[in-house]
Amino acid sequence: MIKRLAKCVREYKLPTILTLIFIVLEAVIESIIPFITSQLVNNIKAGAVLGDIIRTGLLLAGMAIISLCCGGAAGFTSAKASAGFSTNLRHDLFEKIQTYSFSNIDKFSSSSLVTRLTTDVTNVQMSYMMLIRIAVRAPLMLVFSVIMAYVMGGALATTFVIVIPVLAFGLILIARKAMPAFTRVFRKYDKLNESIEENVRAMRVVKGFSREEYEKAKFKTASDDICADFTKAERIVALNAPLMQICIYFNMAVVLIIGSRIVITSGGSTIDIGELSSMLTYGFQILMQLMMLSMIYVILTMSAESAKRISEVLSEVPTIQNPENAVTEVSDGSIEFENVYFAYTIGVRRQTLENVNIRIGSGMTVGILGGTGSGKSSFARLIPRLYDVTSGTVKVGGVDVRDYDITALRSAVSMVLQKNLIFSGTISENLRWGDENATDDEIRAACELAQADGFISSFPDGYETKIEQGGTNVSGGQKQRICIARALLKKPKILILDDSTSAVDTKTDALIRAGFDKYIPDTTRIIVAQRVSSVQNADMIIVMDNGRIESVGKHDELLKSSPIYREIYEQQTRGGDSDEQ
């Protein structure tokens, strides 16, 4: 885990190394100052002349200034190194997520990935800054102070050494008790963020059902739960401060009592007043460094779980990867399923798709019909290799989709998913996701084909109309038509419409399909639909039931041979089209 995170330092190695150098210089100088001060005290006691005192005072002032400059420089370089490290870490996390397949995303959930990219990275950034600065300075100062305390006070300094393992044992015990609570907190953070994300996206539903108070209560419960765990963890961690102070102040009291007795009884021959004062100074330095170490220990304890969660994302192996010597050209839009089995979760007894065999010729229009959970969308998602089959083969253009370069395959397949998503920005910017080099005429032509030009042109700013986050300022049907136009701009060999006209009326739906026949006759069209009217003129209709192909044929054939198709048709024609807007 540490090696994986360390790779994110990269171009910020120099400021990291400079921080360490400045810290070492600062620690050495601060450890020497009390020693020189003790010599000054002893010299004054012995009747030193003013010139010697001034020279020693100037030396101390110069060392203090150098130490201050080193500390300031270390603060600057450590800030640059830690900020750069976190930037690289976020970049690597985001790039890694872009390589994930849908199954990888499903494993972590979007809310958890957002938490890892924000809160967890911030925690690790803070820890990194402390590790290269305070976590280096504190142990050095601690070691130097103990050594100088031995130089100044001899065996009397042993009391400082005794307290360190006692304190270390206490800190380890505290961490073992606190770590489980911190682990629970970060998992609950994911759940809390998921709840917030869900609430914001579904705000219209919340307000439509007047469920604001329920959502507030649900959020308060989750928030209070996190607060309780954090409070428990912080209470445990807070025990390190009194433990440390008891040990150190007890030792300083021992040093003061025994040291004063030695100074008096020996007349200053064993330990003089200068050495005793320096011993107290070094004792205070040891106290301060142990306080710093305890603070670092707390932060590292908290951020250890964050580092682990980040490492999980970076170490995750994408389930879909490019093969060696990948095929980079899709010859045509033919599709073939051979003995395909598929499940979203490995090891489940019930497959989402079972023994699917079908061949679709290039340029055909194919409708896929079936009830909820019949496997229609799963069938469509295997074509551009959004998921890999559990067993069997899916071929596009006569080649197994697993042998294609992923970018080449998906560039040849346009897919409009059930959940239509458009991004913040102008309508034209959203459309150019299909082809960033598309001309205004090409954009308008695609929108005319998708029956979107009419409503876009009615906006005051036309194609430069700003889309709000999530597309909340356009209707569901308008959003679907923008997404269809965006898919058409890719000029695909295969176009998949996964229930993507459910929010438009049947007349507009018919106009869109008629446009397909006229303008993209060579493109294979896969239309996943709930309405028979959307697929009844297709060259082939696939009826699915419980993950299997129940029957295949044209509209008239299926009315005679398929009970499922006939039942759907009769329900919709008898009761009207329930999806019509």
Tab-separated table of C-alpha atoms in Angstrom, residues 95-301:
chain	number	residue	atom	x	y	z
A	95	GLU	CA	-7.574	7.885	-14.367
A	96	LYS	CA	-7.898	4.476	-12.733
A	97	ILE	CA	-11.662	4.864	-12.425
A	98	GLN	CA	-11.856	5.687	-16.145
A	99	THR	CA	-10.435	2.213	-16.868
A	100	TYR	CA	-13.121	0.501	-14.763
A	101	SER	CA	-15.827	-1.565	-16.338
A	102	PHE	CA	-19.421	-1.278	-15.155
A	103	SER	CA	-18.873	-4.227	-12.818
A	104	ASN	CA	-15.944	-2.440	-11.137
A	105	ILE	CA	-18.100	0.645	-10.638
A	106	ASP	CA	-20.884	-1.531	-9.228
A	107	LYS	CA	-18.425	-3.019	-6.733
A	108	PHE	CA	-17.472	0.325	-5.153
A	109	SER	CA	-20.595	2.453	-5.852
A	110	SER	CA	-20.346	6.022	-7.136
A	111	SER	CA	-20.823	7.645	-3.705
A	112	SER	CA	-17.930	5.643	-2.239
A	113	LEU	CA	-15.642	6.619	-5.125
A	114	VAL	CA	-16.513	10.299	-4.605
A	115	THR	CA	-15.660	10.004	-0.887
A	116	ARG	CA	-12.325	8.384	-1.715
A	117	LEU	CA	-11.479	11.113	-4.231
A	118	THR	CA	-12.279	13.895	-1.766
A	119	THR	CA	-12.321	13.171	1.972
A	120	ASP	CA	-9.886	10.246	1.872
A	121	VAL	CA	-7.358	12.066	-0.336
A	122	THR	CA	-7.505	15.113	1.973
A	123	ASN	CA	-6.778	12.890	4.983
A	124	VAL	CA	-3.826	11.263	3.233
A	125	GLN	CA	-2.514	14.677	2.085
A	126	MET	CA	-2.498	15.924	5.671
A	127	SER	CA	-0.727	12.765	6.810
A	128	TYR	CA	1.897	13.095	4.071
A	129	MET	CA	2.694	16.668	5.080
A	130	MET	CA	3.074	15.601	8.688
A	131	LEU	CA	5.161	12.568	7.755
A	132	ILE	CA	7.771	14.592	5.818
A	133	ARG	CA	7.850	17.404	8.336
A	134	ILE	CA	6.692	16.822	11.899
A	135	ALA	CA	7.103	13.033	11.790
A	136	VAL	CA	10.764	13.556	10.859
A	137	ARG	CA	11.427	16.515	13.134
A	138	ALA	CA	9.838	15.042	16.253
A	139	PRO	CA	11.836	11.762	16.365
A	140	LEU	CA	15.086	13.594	15.525
A	141	MET	CA	14.494	16.178	18.230
A	142	LEU	CA	13.544	13.401	20.622
A	143	VAL	CA	16.749	11.427	19.946
A	144	PHE	CA	18.965	14.511	19.973
A	145	SER	CA	17.359	15.759	23.197
A	146	VAL	CA	17.862	12.415	24.931
A	147	ILE	CA	21.506	12.274	23.774
A	148	MET	CA	22.188	15.839	24.908
A	149	ALA	CA	20.413	15.146	28.207
A	150	TYR	CA	22.892	12.262	28.762
A	151	VAL	CA	25.772	14.545	27.833
A	152	MET	CA	24.598	17.165	30.301
A	153	GLY	CA	23.220	15.047	33.130
A	154	GLY	CA	24.698	11.554	32.738
A	155	ALA	CA	22.712	8.762	34.360
A	156	LEU	CA	20.059	11.211	35.501
A	157	ALA	CA	18.765	11.330	31.890
A	158	THR	CA	17.818	7.618	32.085
A	159	THR	CA	14.424	8.674	33.444
A	160	PHE	CA	13.615	10.193	30.040
A	161	VAL	CA	14.506	6.927	28.273
A	162	ILE	CA	12.329	4.841	30.596
A	163	VAL	CA	9.186	6.833	29.827
A	164	ILE	CA	9.360	6.367	26.029
A	165	PRO	CA	8.538	2.598	25.857
A	166	VAL	CA	5.831	3.051	28.499
A	167	LEU	CA	4.249	5.777	26.405
A	168	ALA	CA	4.676	3.797	23.168
A	169	PHE	CA	2.871	0.815	24.695
A	170	GLY	CA	0.020	3.076	25.776
A	171	LEU	CA	-0.298	4.637	22.310
A	172	ILE	CA	-0.378	1.245	20.588
A	173	LEU	CA	-3.086	0.063	22.966
A	174	ILE	CA	-5.133	3.207	22.319
A	175	ALA	CA	-4.794	2.805	18.522
A	176	ARG	CA	-5.949	-0.814	18.618
A	177	LYS	CA	-9.104	0.307	20.406
A	178	ALA	CA	-9.728	3.347	18.176
A	179	MET	CA	-9.027	1.862	14.714
A	180	PRO	CA	-12.239	-0.237	14.437
A	181	ALA	CA	-14.313	2.865	15.152
A	182	PHE	CA	-12.539	4.859	12.431
A	183	THR	CA	-13.072	1.979	9.988
A	184	ARG	CA	-16.801	2.012	10.697
A	185	VAL	CA	-16.941	5.801	10.302
A	186	PHE	CA	-15.587	5.820	6.750
A	187	ARG	CA	-17.974	3.084	5.671
A	188	LYS	CA	-20.833	5.110	7.093
A	189	TYR	CA	-19.540	8.182	5.264
A	190	ASP	CA	-20.094	6.274	2.017
A	191	LYS	CA	-23.660	5.487	3.034
A	192	LEU	CA	-24.275	9.095	4.077
A	193	ASN	CA	-22.959	10.461	0.765
A	194	GLU	CA	-25.053	7.913	-1.099
A	195	SER	CA	-28.132	9.099	0.789
A	196	ILE	CA	-27.344	12.752	-0.011
A	197	GLU	CA	-26.742	11.986	-3.688
A	198	GLU	CA	-29.987	10.022	-3.895
A	199	ASN	CA	-31.943	12.783	-2.147
A	200	VAL	CA	-30.621	15.553	-4.406
A	201	ARG	CA	-31.286	13.573	-7.588
A	202	ALA	CA	-34.779	12.661	-6.437
A	203	MET	CA	-35.648	16.088	-5.013
A	204	ARG	CA	-38.732	16.430	-7.250
A	205	VAL	CA	-40.044	13.084	-5.991
A	206	VAL	CA	-39.307	14.048	-2.374
A	207	LYS	CA	-41.217	17.300	-2.734
A	208	GLY	CA	-43.957	15.665	-4.788
A	209	PHE	CA	-44.696	13.266	-1.927
A	210	SER	CA	-43.988	15.848	0.815
A	211	ARG	CA	-41.317	13.617	2.309
A	212	GLU	CA	-38.927	16.397	3.349
A	213	GLU	CA	-39.332	15.689	7.055
A	214	TYR	CA	-38.758	11.976	6.523
A	215	GLU	CA	-35.564	12.684	4.558
A	216	LYS	CA	-34.384	15.108	7.256
A	217	ALA	CA	-34.964	12.480	9.926
A	218	LYS	CA	-33.165	9.835	7.861
A	219	PHE	CA	-30.194	12.151	7.312
A	220	LYS	CA	-30.080	13.096	11.016
A	221	THR	CA	-30.058	9.429	12.008
A	222	ALA	CA	-27.140	8.681	9.671
A	223	SER	CA	-25.287	11.834	10.753
A	224	ASP	CA	-25.792	11.094	14.456
A	225	ASP	CA	-24.563	7.546	13.880
A	226	ILE	CA	-21.314	8.867	12.405
A	227	CYS	CA	-21.025	11.400	15.233
A	228	ALA	CA	-21.402	8.645	17.827
A	229	ASP	CA	-18.631	6.544	16.261
A	230	PHE	CA	-16.341	9.554	15.867
A	231	THR	CA	-16.987	10.596	19.467
A	232	LYS	CA	-16.176	7.111	20.708
A	233	ALA	CA	-12.957	7.012	18.674
A	234	GLU	CA	-11.902	10.517	19.714
A	235	ARG	CA	-12.544	9.725	23.384
A	236	ILE	CA	-10.225	6.743	23.149
A	237	VAL	CA	-7.562	8.702	21.245
A	238	ALA	CA	-7.788	11.627	23.679
A	239	LEU	CA	-6.379	9.369	26.419
A	240	ASN	CA	-2.886	9.680	24.895
A	241	ALA	CA	-2.505	13.321	26.082
A	242	PRO	CA	-2.984	12.707	29.834
A	243	LEU	CA	-0.942	9.500	29.611
A	244	MET	CA	1.946	11.381	28.022
A	245	GLN	CA	1.786	14.345	30.406
A	246	ILE	CA	1.696	12.146	33.499
A	247	CYS	CA	4.824	10.287	32.365
A	248	ILE	CA	6.821	13.329	31.296
A	249	TYR	CA	5.918	15.670	34.148
A	250	PHE	CA	6.665	12.896	36.612
A	251	ASN	CA	10.118	12.488	35.042
A	252	MET	CA	10.766	16.232	35.044
A	253	ALA	CA	9.829	16.389	38.714
A	254	VAL	CA	12.261	13.556	39.424
A	255	VAL	CA	15.006	15.341	37.451
A	256	LEU	CA	14.353	18.623	39.268
A	257	ILE	CA	14.350	17.069	42.742
A	258	ILE	CA	17.323	14.711	42.278
A	259	GLY	CA	19.271	17.187	40.088
A	260	SER	CA	18.901	19.999	42.624
A	261	ARG	CA	20.096	17.697	45.386
A	262	ILE	CA	23.163	16.684	43.314
A	263	VAL	CA	23.992	20.354	42.529
A	264	ILE	CA	23.798	21.254	46.222
A	265	THR	CA	25.644	18.245	47.616
A	266	SER	CA	28.403	18.243	44.974
A	267	GLY	CA	28.847	21.992	44.911
A	268	GLY	CA	28.451	21.927	41.127
A	269	SER	CA	31.317	19.525	40.521
A	270	THR	CA	29.055	16.711	39.197
A	271	ILE	CA	26.199	18.755	37.760
A	272	ASP	CA	26.155	22.528	37.835
A	273	ILE	CA	23.201	24.878	37.596
A	274	GLY	CA	23.749	25.327	33.838
A	275	GLU	CA	23.545	21.593	33.189
A	276	LEU	CA	20.434	21.297	35.387
A	277	SER	CA	18.664	24.131	33.541
A	278	SER	CA	19.578	22.497	30.217
A	279	MET	CA	18.296	19.168	31.494
A	280	LEU	CA	14.947	20.823	32.190
A	281	THR	CA	14.999	22.430	28.725
A	282	TYR	CA	15.740	19.090	27.091
A	283	GLY	CA	13.013	17.538	29.191
A	284	PHE	CA	10.588	20.149	27.891
A	285	GLN	CA	11.766	19.453	24.326
A	286	ILE	CA	11.188	15.743	24.855
A	287	LEU	CA	7.700	16.581	26.159
A	288	MET	CA	6.923	18.705	23.098
A	289	GLN	CA	8.198	16.090	20.643
A	290	LEU	CA	6.197	13.362	22.325
A	291	MET	CA	3.152	15.627	22.085
A	292	MET	CA	3.855	16.049	18.361
A	293	LEU	CA	4.304	12.307	17.939
A	294	SER	CA	1.035	11.623	19.721
A	295	MET	CA	-0.744	14.122	17.459
A	296	ILE	CA	0.817	12.485	14.381
A	297	TYR	CA	-0.167	9.104	15.724
A	298	VAL	CA	-3.794	10.210	16.017
A	299	ILE	CA	-3.877	11.603	12.474
A	300	LEU	CA	-2.123	8.559	11.037
A	301	THR	CA	-4.581	6.310	12.844
